[in-house]
XYZ file of C-alpha atoms in Angstrom:
746
model
C 0.018 0.036 -0.095
C 1.562 3.342 -0.968
C 2.451 5.870 1.858
C 0.006 8.892 2.129
C 0.961 12.206 0.475
C 2.504 14.748 2.759
C -0.076 16.963 4.436
C 0.289 20.637 3.735
C 1.243 21.573 7.390
C 3.971 18.965 7.328
C 5.184 20.334 4.032
C 5.460 23.755 5.605
C 7.458 22.420 8.439
C 9.864 20.725 6.145
C 10.366 23.756 3.951
C 10.823 26.086 6.892
C 13.364 23.756 8.449
C 15.304 23.677 5.197
C 15.214 19.827 4.989
C 13.375 19.538 1.568
C 13.004 22.890 0.006
C 11.843 21.578 -3.397
C 9.568 18.873 -2.106
C 6.614 18.030 -4.455
C 3.321 18.056 -2.488
C 2.301 14.861 -4.387
C 5.594 12.916 -3.540
C 5.094 9.642 -1.760
C 7.505 9.511 1.307
C 8.361 6.468 3.339
C 6.977 6.799 6.825
C 10.264 6.322 8.702
C 11.959 9.014 6.481
C 8.929 11.335 7.067
C 9.172 10.736 10.898
C 13.071 11.167 10.908
C 12.748 14.447 8.867
C 10.067 15.789 11.287
C 12.215 14.841 14.304
C 15.173 16.593 12.703
C 13.146 19.665 11.832
C 11.678 19.986 15.331
C 15.033 19.404 16.948
C 16.696 22.029 14.795
C 13.939 24.411 15.863
C 14.650 23.593 19.585
C 11.310 22.039 20.004
C 12.111 18.716 21.700
C 8.610 18.590 23.155
C 7.314 17.969 19.531
C 10.121 15.640 18.470
C 9.918 13.121 21.419
C 6.255 12.149 20.894
C 7.219 11.163 17.276
C 9.880 8.868 18.703
C 7.433 7.321 21.060
C 4.924 6.818 18.108
C 7.588 5.013 16.093
C 8.516 2.837 18.954
C 4.983 1.635 19.128
C 4.862 0.718 15.418
C 5.670 -2.648 13.871
C 9.142 -3.696 12.960
C 9.524 -2.274 9.467
C 8.887 1.071 11.123
C 11.540 0.813 13.853
C 14.043 3.767 14.508
C 17.193 3.611 12.497
C 20.633 5.421 12.676
C 19.205 8.641 11.613
C 16.438 8.906 14.223
C 18.426 9.516 17.400
C 21.336 12.047 16.452
C 18.971 15.088 16.088
C 17.070 14.147 19.207
C 20.250 13.705 21.416
C 21.459 17.142 20.069
C 18.303 18.749 21.131
C 18.027 16.957 24.612
C 17.136 19.765 27.150
C 19.022 18.011 30.018
C 21.427 15.279 31.101
C 18.603 13.081 32.140
C 16.957 13.230 28.680
C 20.267 12.421 26.980
C 20.750 9.412 29.253
C 17.249 8.018 28.406
C 17.916 8.396 24.688
C 21.275 6.677 25.284
C 19.531 3.709 27.000
C 16.892 3.533 24.249
C 19.554 3.556 21.373
C 21.512 0.858 23.332
C 18.488 -1.375 23.610
C 17.828 -1.050 19.896
C 21.490 -1.784 19.178
C 22.010 1.351 17.125
C 25.244 2.609 18.709
C 27.924 0.221 17.785
C 27.238 0.066 13.981
C 26.577 3.965 13.901
C 29.210 6.506 14.436
C 26.697 9.352 14.123
C 24.536 8.372 17.053
C 27.589 7.783 19.308
C 29.055 11.087 18.249
C 25.839 12.979 19.067
C 25.945 11.316 22.606
C 29.456 12.518 23.115
C 28.496 15.986 22.150
C 25.450 15.937 24.378
C 27.143 14.596 27.520
C 29.926 17.240 27.123
C 27.402 19.938 26.706
C 25.964 19.133 30.131
C 29.480 18.723 31.661
C 29.268 14.950 32.022
C 32.876 14.219 30.900
C 33.058 10.685 32.181
C 29.912 9.652 30.442
C 31.242 11.135 27.194
C 34.591 9.397 27.596
C 32.751 6.042 28.111
C 30.668 6.480 24.930
C 33.725 7.728 22.944
C 35.920 4.821 24.094
C 33.236 2.264 23.286
C 32.927 3.340 19.760
C 34.119 0.596 17.413
C 35.490 3.091 15.111
C 35.926 6.850 15.507
C 35.742 9.383 12.592
C 37.135 12.915 12.771
C 33.813 14.478 13.728
C 33.757 12.129 16.759
C 37.442 13.191 17.760
C 36.460 16.929 17.272
C 33.304 16.583 19.293
C 35.353 15.220 22.234
C 38.107 17.686 21.904
C 35.840 20.716 21.533
C 33.681 19.425 24.516
C 36.764 19.131 26.710
C 37.828 22.625 25.753
C 34.310 24.002 26.657
C 34.546 22.351 30.005
C 38.148 23.916 30.679
C 39.751 20.337 30.716
C 42.793 21.821 28.932
C 45.322 19.187 29.941
C 42.862 16.338 29.008
C 42.193 17.952 25.677
C 45.881 18.064 24.815
C 46.401 14.367 25.943
C 43.349 13.468 23.708
C 44.926 15.255 20.795
C 48.175 13.234 21.261
C 46.161 10.172 21.399
C 44.386 11.129 18.083
C 47.685 11.882 16.407
C 49.130 8.536 17.571
C 46.319 6.650 16.044
C 46.983 8.367 12.753
C 43.892 10.546 12.527
C 44.694 13.750 10.734
C 42.978 16.811 12.202
C 41.156 19.671 10.344
C 40.391 23.283 11.027
C 38.015 22.336 13.931
C 40.618 20.217 15.610
C 43.423 22.884 15.426
C 41.187 25.699 16.528
C 39.899 23.682 19.476
C 43.402 22.882 20.821
C 45.017 26.148 20.236
C 43.016 28.174 22.999
C 44.126 25.346 25.381
C 47.778 26.421 24.830
C 46.925 29.854 26.336
C 44.934 28.375 29.157
C 47.971 26.241 30.071
C 50.362 28.974 29.417
C 52.281 26.486 27.146
C 54.084 28.522 24.339
C 55.953 25.326 23.166
C 52.704 23.642 22.562
C 51.404 26.681 20.648
C 54.450 26.386 18.378
C 53.850 22.717 17.886
C 50.234 23.332 16.915
C 51.331 25.989 14.435
C 53.823 23.382 12.790
C 50.982 20.808 12.692
C 48.788 23.261 10.924
C 51.457 24.013 8.290
C 52.202 20.306 7.827
C 48.522 19.550 7.232
C 47.869 22.602 4.989
C 45.623 24.387 7.441
C 47.810 27.524 8.009
C 45.908 29.487 5.402
C 42.562 28.855 6.709
C 40.930 31.971 8.206
C 39.544 30.202 11.320
C 42.899 28.626 12.178
C 44.885 31.780 11.530
C 42.571 33.785 13.823
C 42.944 31.098 16.591
C 46.888 31.366 16.143
C 46.892 35.221 16.336
C 44.681 34.958 19.514
C 46.867 32.331 21.285
C 50.121 34.074 20.454
C 48.769 37.366 21.719
C 47.631 35.702 24.997
C 50.971 34.202 25.477
C 52.790 37.382 24.899
C 54.332 36.121 21.646
C 53.496 39.329 19.819
C 56.190 38.919 17.014
C 54.710 35.502 16.158
C 51.190 36.932 16.267
C 52.189 39.720 13.936
C 53.893 37.380 11.412
C 50.759 35.251 11.269
C 48.598 38.401 10.832
C 50.837 39.797 8.047
C 50.756 36.513 6.364
C 47.031 36.245 6.105
C 45.389 36.477 2.644
C 42.099 37.633 4.235
C 41.186 39.203 7.523
C 37.827 39.625 9.218
C 36.664 41.364 12.339
C 37.855 38.549 14.585
C 41.357 38.820 13.056
C 41.615 42.595 13.909
C 40.128 42.159 17.441
C 42.631 39.329 18.162
C 45.726 41.326 17.115
C 44.482 44.551 18.874
C 43.727 42.484 22.052
C 47.172 40.897 21.859
C 48.988 44.161 21.841
C 46.737 45.633 24.520
C 47.387 42.679 26.767
C 51.086 42.790 26.040
C 51.217 46.475 27.117
C 51.922 47.809 23.645
C 49.216 50.496 23.787
C 50.593 52.517 20.777
C 50.647 49.375 18.608
C 47.022 48.579 19.632
C 45.856 52.032 18.653
C 47.809 51.796 15.351
C 46.003 48.590 14.597
C 42.723 50.130 15.290
C 43.413 52.806 12.674
C 44.394 50.083 10.263
C 41.159 48.219 10.949
C 39.136 51.294 10.068
C 41.256 51.951 6.985
C 40.434 48.399 5.794
C 36.772 49.078 5.960
C 35.919 46.968 9.019
C 33.884 48.767 11.727
C 34.792 48.259 15.362
C 32.321 46.190 17.466
C 32.006 45.904 21.160
C 35.057 43.661 21.714
C 37.218 46.154 19.772
C 35.983 48.936 22.265
C 36.741 46.573 25.157
C 40.364 46.295 24.143
C 40.652 49.979 23.398
C 39.198 50.847 26.920
C 41.764 48.597 28.488
C 44.521 50.195 26.399
C 43.645 53.796 27.450
C 43.416 52.712 30.991
C 46.982 51.154 30.828
C 48.507 54.388 29.708
C 46.463 56.473 32.342
C 44.763 58.450 29.494
C 41.697 59.795 31.335
C 40.700 61.977 28.311
C 40.892 58.912 25.956
C 38.673 56.880 28.459
C 36.008 59.576 28.262
C 36.137 59.511 24.482
C 35.722 55.621 24.579
C 32.785 56.047 26.979
C 31.176 58.532 24.685
C 31.523 56.200 21.731
C 29.975 53.351 23.689
C 27.181 55.619 24.884
C 26.370 56.734 21.302
C 26.062 53.246 20.235
C 23.785 52.540 23.314
C 26.103 49.814 24.411
C 26.526 51.184 27.864
C 23.109 50.099 28.848
C 22.267 47.616 26.054
C 25.407 45.427 26.180
C 26.662 43.962 29.344
C 30.146 43.360 27.912
C 30.566 47.107 27.065
C 29.312 48.036 30.551
C 31.750 45.768 32.263
C 34.617 47.227 30.124
C 33.633 50.644 31.267
C 33.658 49.683 34.990
C 36.997 48.036 34.378
C 38.457 51.130 32.631
C 37.476 53.472 35.150
C 38.709 51.265 37.979
C 42.117 51.004 36.288
C 42.204 54.788 35.871
C 41.761 55.078 39.674
C 38.330 56.601 39.157
C 36.592 54.069 41.418
C 33.557 56.382 42.103
C 32.974 56.557 38.277
C 33.308 52.854 38.054
C 30.734 52.405 40.842
C 28.399 54.857 39.081
C 28.735 52.836 35.807
C 28.129 49.690 37.626
C 25.046 50.989 39.382
C 23.291 52.091 35.978
C 23.832 48.785 34.359
C 20.246 47.308 33.912
C 21.639 43.672 33.988
C 24.817 42.494 35.892
C 26.115 39.091 35.704
C 28.922 37.502 37.659
C 31.671 39.061 35.476
C 30.085 42.505 36.288
C 30.635 41.739 40.070
C 34.077 40.294 39.497
C 35.041 43.500 37.553
C 33.867 45.665 40.439
C 35.617 43.527 43.083
C 38.753 43.549 41.091
C 38.409 47.333 40.681
C 38.172 47.822 44.371
C 41.328 45.707 44.878
C 43.277 47.720 42.284
C 42.570 50.821 44.318
C 43.650 49.306 47.540
C 40.023 48.906 48.918
C 40.147 45.237 50.224
C 37.213 45.635 52.730
C 34.996 47.107 49.915
C 35.932 44.187 47.666
C 34.904 41.743 50.366
C 31.553 43.614 50.946
C 30.728 43.625 47.310
C 31.345 39.820 47.151
C 29.064 39.453 50.242
C 26.374 41.533 48.603
C 26.705 39.575 45.364
C 26.072 36.262 47.254
C 23.302 37.478 49.555
C 21.219 39.754 47.355
C 21.920 38.813 43.748
C 21.745 35.112 43.957
C 24.834 34.721 41.691
C 27.059 31.882 42.141
C 30.817 32.411 42.303
C 32.571 31.526 39.151
C 36.312 31.188 38.630
C 36.842 34.837 38.165
C 34.972 35.560 41.375
C 37.413 33.403 43.337
C 40.488 34.903 41.669
C 39.047 38.369 42.507
C 38.230 37.912 46.111
C 41.235 35.839 47.333
C 43.630 38.706 47.022
C 41.393 40.873 49.259
C 41.645 38.119 51.915
C 45.379 37.890 51.324
C 45.810 41.723 51.791
C 43.728 41.713 55.105
C 45.204 38.473 56.349
C 41.767 37.011 56.686
C 42.990 33.387 56.658
C 39.947 31.735 57.958
C 37.648 33.507 55.430
C 40.273 32.613 52.768
C 40.165 28.987 53.888
C 36.437 28.987 53.459
C 36.969 30.151 49.789
C 39.398 27.409 49.384
C 36.722 24.935 50.410
C 34.381 26.531 47.986
C 36.837 26.166 45.152
C 37.339 22.521 46.015
C 33.549 21.906 45.977
C 33.056 23.671 42.650
C 36.229 22.085 41.114
C 37.900 25.482 40.572
C 40.825 24.555 42.787
C 42.257 22.811 39.779
C 42.388 26.005 37.809
C 45.888 27.460 37.563
C 44.780 30.986 38.372
C 42.858 29.956 41.425
C 45.792 27.846 42.528
C 48.230 30.671 42.152
C 45.911 32.889 44.240
C 45.727 30.049 46.948
C 49.587 29.958 47.041
C 49.642 33.763 47.462
C 46.887 33.597 50.148
C 48.661 31.062 52.347
C 52.034 32.707 51.922
C 50.684 36.214 52.724
C 48.833 34.818 55.752
C 51.983 33.300 57.197
C 51.204 29.704 56.346
C 54.240 29.187 54.154
C 54.350 25.444 54.562
C 50.658 25.233 53.331
C 51.655 27.525 50.422
C 54.424 25.212 49.533
C 52.295 22.051 49.722
C 49.531 23.633 47.464
C 52.262 24.636 45.030
C 53.752 21.095 44.883
C 50.299 19.703 43.935
C 49.635 22.191 41.105
C 49.918 22.074 37.500
C 53.098 24.196 36.967
C 53.438 24.762 33.320
C 52.879 28.468 33.443
C 54.964 31.082 35.356
C 52.207 32.185 37.802
C 52.654 29.561 40.401
C 56.391 29.686 40.373
C 56.273 33.511 40.714
C 53.808 33.349 43.545
C 55.783 30.792 45.678
C 59.015 32.756 45.009
C 57.560 35.989 46.137
C 56.105 34.315 49.233
C 59.530 32.787 50.029
C 61.106 36.175 49.556
C 58.794 38.108 52.014
C 59.339 35.466 54.573
C 63.122 36.046 54.347
C 63.802 32.595 52.626
C 65.805 34.038 49.714
C 67.972 30.810 49.483
C 64.734 28.675 48.910
C 63.452 31.279 46.457
C 66.609 30.988 44.383
C 66.366 27.151 44.566
C 62.938 27.301 43.282
C 64.003 29.438 40.418
C 66.716 26.824 39.547
C 64.116 24.221 39.456
C 61.780 26.395 37.293
C 64.663 26.619 34.767
C 65.372 22.914 34.998
C 61.805 22.184 34.207
C 61.941 24.348 30.937
C 59.650 27.104 32.234
C 60.844 30.469 30.781
C 60.681 33.191 33.451
C 58.864 36.557 32.827
C 59.232 39.961 34.151
C 57.215 39.070 37.227
C 59.635 36.297 37.968
C 62.527 38.729 38.190
C 60.512 41.131 40.276
C 60.017 38.191 42.756
C 63.768 37.274 42.629
C 65.061 40.787 43.056
C 62.664 41.430 46.002
C 63.823 38.261 47.588
C 67.444 39.276 47.185
C 66.705 42.740 48.687
C 65.074 41.265 51.757
C 67.977 39.063 52.400
C 70.680 41.537 51.512
C 71.983 39.268 48.634
C 73.256 42.313 46.478
C 75.685 40.208 44.349
C 73.034 37.637 43.415
C 70.533 40.544 42.664
C 72.865 42.092 40.254
C 73.496 38.782 38.622
C 69.555 38.218 38.148
C 69.222 41.831 36.740
C 71.870 41.135 34.124
C 70.426 37.753 33.447
C 66.992 39.115 32.765
C 68.059 41.201 29.638
C 71.072 39.267 28.474
C 69.867 35.664 28.848
C 66.017 35.966 28.425
C 65.785 39.296 26.376
C 63.382 40.776 29.003
C 63.648 44.616 28.951
C 63.720 45.938 32.557
C 60.609 48.040 33.492
C 60.321 50.498 36.347
C 59.539 47.792 38.926
C 62.929 46.021 38.333
C 64.839 49.297 38.811
C 62.908 50.059 41.944
C 63.725 46.565 43.279
C 67.510 47.201 42.432
C 67.442 50.639 44.137
C 65.660 49.056 47.279
C 68.306 46.263 47.420
C 71.248 48.584 47.248
C 69.711 51.151 49.686
C 68.800 48.477 52.293
C 72.406 47.207 52.165
C 73.601 50.722 52.914
C 75.021 51.369 49.407
C 73.156 54.669 49.079
C 75.560 56.414 46.732
C 75.498 53.419 44.329
C 71.731 53.317 44.489
C 71.756 57.184 43.641
C 74.156 56.605 40.805
C 72.100 53.652 39.516
C 68.989 55.891 39.296
C 70.869 58.470 37.204
C 72.064 55.675 34.802
C 68.593 54.404 34.151
C 67.576 54.431 30.459
C 64.023 55.361 31.382
C 62.633 58.115 33.733
C 62.614 57.055 37.334
C 58.930 56.691 38.688
C 57.744 57.302 42.201
C 58.441 53.727 43.099
C 62.144 54.227 42.250
C 62.512 57.433 44.186
C 60.430 56.147 47.033
C 62.663 53.166 47.387
C 65.703 55.563 47.790
C 63.757 57.677 50.289
C 62.981 54.672 52.428
C 66.586 53.653 52.449
C 67.780 57.154 53.387
C 65.370 56.941 56.267
C 66.762 53.641 57.479
C 70.361 54.855 57.265
C 69.591 58.452 58.378
C 70.990 60.218 55.203
C 68.897 63.306 55.316
C 70.590 65.186 52.481
C 70.106 62.386 49.870
C 66.626 62.046 51.282
C 65.821 65.676 50.467
C 66.762 65.029 46.879
C 64.553 61.902 46.659
C 61.656 63.709 48.405
C 61.857 66.695 46.090
C 61.528 64.360 43.072
C 58.640 62.498 44.704
C 56.813 65.814 45.563
C 56.912 66.604 41.882
C 56.001 63.157 40.493
C 53.303 62.300 43.029
C 52.391 65.314 45.053
C 49.154 63.837 46.521
C 50.880 60.756 48.036
C 50.988 61.655 51.738
C 53.233 58.745 52.566
C 56.354 60.390 51.004
C 55.815 63.486 53.224
C 55.457 61.243 56.209
C 58.758 59.410 55.387
C 60.613 62.803 55.044
C 59.031 64.192 58.241
C 59.956 61.007 60.175
C 63.552 61.267 58.880
C 63.830 64.826 60.234
C 62.192 63.792 63.462
C 64.591 60.868 63.997
C 67.551 63.292 63.888
C 65.908 65.926 65.953
C 65.458 68.371 63.083
C 61.995 69.729 64.253
C 62.198 72.687 61.848
C 62.266 70.308 58.982
C 59.415 68.405 60.518
C 57.435 71.685 60.779
C 58.264 72.507 57.181
C 56.949 69.146 55.803
C 53.894 69.132 57.969
C 53.092 72.685 56.639
C 53.313 71.351 53.102
C 50.793 68.543 54.027
C 48.349 71.124 55.524
C 48.687 73.414 52.591
C 47.796 70.688 50.108
C 44.962 69.407 52.457
C 46.423 65.867 52.642
C 45.499 63.301 55.114
C 48.034 61.009 56.760
C 47.254 57.235 56.328
C 46.722 56.024 59.851
C 48.803 53.068 60.995
C 46.629 50.052 61.801
C 47.181 46.386 62.732
C 44.617 43.574 62.525
C 44.416 40.125 64.010
C 41.774 37.381 63.259
C 40.448 35.670 66.369
C 37.426 33.306 66.244
C 36.614 34.119 62.660
C 36.417 37.896 63.397
C 39.021 40.397 62.222
C 39.916 42.984 64.851
C 41.584 46.149 63.708
C 43.560 48.533 66.032
C 44.928 52.051 65.158
C 48.038 53.503 66.668
C 47.334 56.161 69.420
C 44.096 56.985 70.906
C 41.208 55.019 69.448
C 38.237 57.105 68.107
C 36.012 54.309 69.417
C 37.750 52.374 72.305
C 37.759 48.584 71.812
C 35.349 46.773 74.046
C 38.321 45.136 75.802
C 40.390 48.388 75.996
C 41.013 48.289 79.747
C 42.098 44.548 79.671
C 44.411 45.388 76.691
C 45.995 48.358 78.486
C 46.463 46.171 81.687
C 48.223 43.376 79.579
C 50.474 46.002 77.843
C 51.614 47.328 81.261
C 52.208 43.837 82.546
C 54.199 42.920 79.390
C 56.245 46.252 79.788
C 57.138 45.431 83.333
C 58.366 41.969 82.454
C 60.284 43.195 79.416
C 62.256 45.705 81.587
C 63.308 42.998 83.910
C 65.041 41.073 81.162
C 66.728 44.038 79.528
C 64.334 45.930 77.339
C 65.114 49.655 76.921
C 62.649 51.779 74.948
C 64.096 53.509 71.848
C 62.544 56.937 72.011
C 63.963 57.904 68.557
C 60.859 56.111 67.029
C 58.623 58.772 68.799
C 58.228 61.377 66.170
C 56.764 64.001 68.453
C 58.610 66.537 70.572
C 57.002 65.510 73.875
C 58.115 64.496 77.435
C 59.640 61.027 78.127
C 56.566 59.656 79.924
C 54.372 60.691 76.897
C 56.875 58.959 74.603
C 56.513 55.611 76.578
C 52.787 55.886 76.247
C 53.043 56.484 72.552
C 55.255 53.528 71.940
C 53.052 51.363 74.080
C 50.061 52.175 72.049
C 51.420 51.408 68.590
C 48.840 49.340 66.797
C 50.842 46.188 66.554
C 51.383 46.033 70.314
C 47.542 46.546 70.862
C 46.835 43.662 68.503
C 49.432 41.389 70.240
C 48.023 42.181 73.628
C 44.522 41.454 72.405
C 45.692 38.101 70.984
C 47.318 37.096 74.172
C 44.191 37.732 76.126
C 41.774 35.884 73.748
C 43.709 32.843 72.588
C 45.005 29.763 74.589
C 48.510 29.897 75.974
C 51.198 29.051 73.371
C 48.839 29.777 70.364
C 50.721 31.487 67.446
C 49.590 35.010 66.807
C 49.235 36.359 63.191
C 49.369 40.191 62.994
C 48.952 42.307 59.889
C 50.154 45.915 59.633
C 49.714 48.266 56.875
C 52.944 50.154 57.542
C 56.607 49.221 58.242
C 57.062 48.012 61.808
C 59.114 50.478 63.860
C 62.453 49.483 65.301
C 61.242 49.755 68.925
C 58.186 47.578 68.289
C 60.321 45.088 66.404
C 62.620 44.810 69.478
C 59.696 44.784 71.890
C 58.003 41.790 69.969
C 61.278 39.774 70.277
C 61.013 40.233 74.213
C 57.221 39.477 74.139
C 57.813 36.207 72.214
C 60.219 35.060 74.869
C 58.161 36.084 77.741
C 54.943 34.454 76.502
C 56.613 31.567 74.791
C 54.553 32.135 71.636
C 55.477 32.447 67.987
C 54.381 35.920 66.815
C 54.114 36.406 63.079
C 53.929 39.991 61.938
C 53.321 41.007 58.192
C 54.166 44.642 57.711
C 54.310 46.620 54.509
C 57.681 45.129 53.484
C 57.833 41.569 54.658
C 57.082 38.879 57.216
C 58.811 38.714 60.697
C 58.640 35.456 62.523
C 59.285 36.152 66.242
C 60.217 33.142 68.329
C 62.150 32.635 71.643
C 63.393 36.253 71.518
C 64.691 36.211 67.865
C 63.269 37.392 64.543
C 63.613 35.677 61.246
C 64.691 38.793 59.455
C 67.936 38.960 61.474
C 67.091 42.659 62.220
C 67.492 43.288 58.385
C 64.258 44.812 57.056
């Protein structure tokens, strides 16, 4: 009996779906073909609720009308959830349609990976009797979407080992994983692979190569690929502009933007995102306003969440945090990235408390779950405040969500534990990490350095070299800082030379500041001064600030004047430099100089940064300020009594107050009171009162610990038989049994 003609409504569905555009209305179609075509049409239209009843109808029919290899793939691709995909998988298995059909198995692999079910996808993939290229690509691209970079690379190696030649999808899937892993060698290998297989002229592949080279900082390679392309589209231009922007080559990024316009391609939102970041990097406030106006004219500021996030980020990087907050507030829709951007902006402007408050608001009132970027944004705030217990809760959350395996999250964890005084935990976390990028190595070397373990930091660097990880400019900042804290001047000079001679890294202001700090701390002030004058770039405030700090340590007032004059010109609103100069005058008893500097501060209406110290007890962070508290602590009387008790005991074993660290011209009794109410001593006394005997105390101070408090803390550690760990603005001090880990060199 002939099959019935297609109804008019069915024909409309088929024509609309693009399945059979030239179908004759009188054509007789086999029932299974008709059903499969309808299932495919409904699935492509994202209407599984219409497709699934057709499957059930087929399953109820007699044997000639049973589902075949073409029935399941469209249904699986349109499955609304993991459970639906699993049910279809079971049905296909029962009908024996998987083993002979690569299409059905491939669609299941794709579906499981779409729902993050990597193990189920692997099982289906491994059970396939034969795997064609689309099946390999489905598995590769799915692993990439699930951020399983290392697994994707291993699978690609397995694919090559089995003699399967990849295509544009293969190469463009694996290339982004090179950037995620920070593996520049793998990027070059993939480039060679593309050339070998004749894929290096494909636009899709070339765009991926430009992007990955840019993200890895290999801008020369990115430019060579770009210049060799026969055709370029919007993605090409955005990739090269973004690469230059991320590599700090702002002028080149702007030049590329002009070239993009000259070639007839209009910028889109992503172009403006890169441009906004570029103008922020060079501190161009006028350029930032111009970008904002362009975004506003296009309606992207309220109509495009990516543009809104970019404006928040730009203003935060320009230190216009109020403008960033206003931009954030007017955004009609905010996602997790929006909050991450605001949190990061607070951190960039030194507002750790505000960053943590924003994160708490995001969790409590917005109902947004933290993503990888959230954890990376918030952990530095906990690190800065020394909020170890809160940081550990974030660590637990990262384990629960699987983000602890991410290299950026892992790097932040290493930094957290190191900055919270848990160096052994930081080292343990570091050893368990995937370490193919420089981030984890830089973090642990910096941590070892601020704890005074320069020898271990240098040992880690040797190991890094042995494992074939090329250092970057941050690596040498960590190494030079470690040498500075330990007084290893010769080794520091050697690393500075190695940086540009061996690795071709051009020193930036941070490296020069580290060198000046290292020479200055070691007492080689004249050499530090000469070094500044030999610099090929203009010294920035960090360089002159390092010299001023060294002059204060060694009491060289005349050279300090020169350094301060340069600082007052370069950064006139930074009150910290005025305080340093004032303190230097006070230490040598030049009260006229003190009055002169303080007059400058008053004239410019600057506010001195108050000294504070914090200690975390019972999951609560307590902050103490030097001098008289605006709002006395609830345990003020107990703290004062404990301080007097400690002072009496210290005097009996040899403590003599050093009144040179009192920077006011007052009577001796008042000087003793001032010293005894420095913020770190208040925090230590609070910790002694509120923790069991022998418990280590972790103190965090925003300024450099003064010499008298450093000496007093050594005595307190001996009297109380406690380890007292103090992190000041320069480094960690581990006080134990009357000694400090810094060896009085800080």
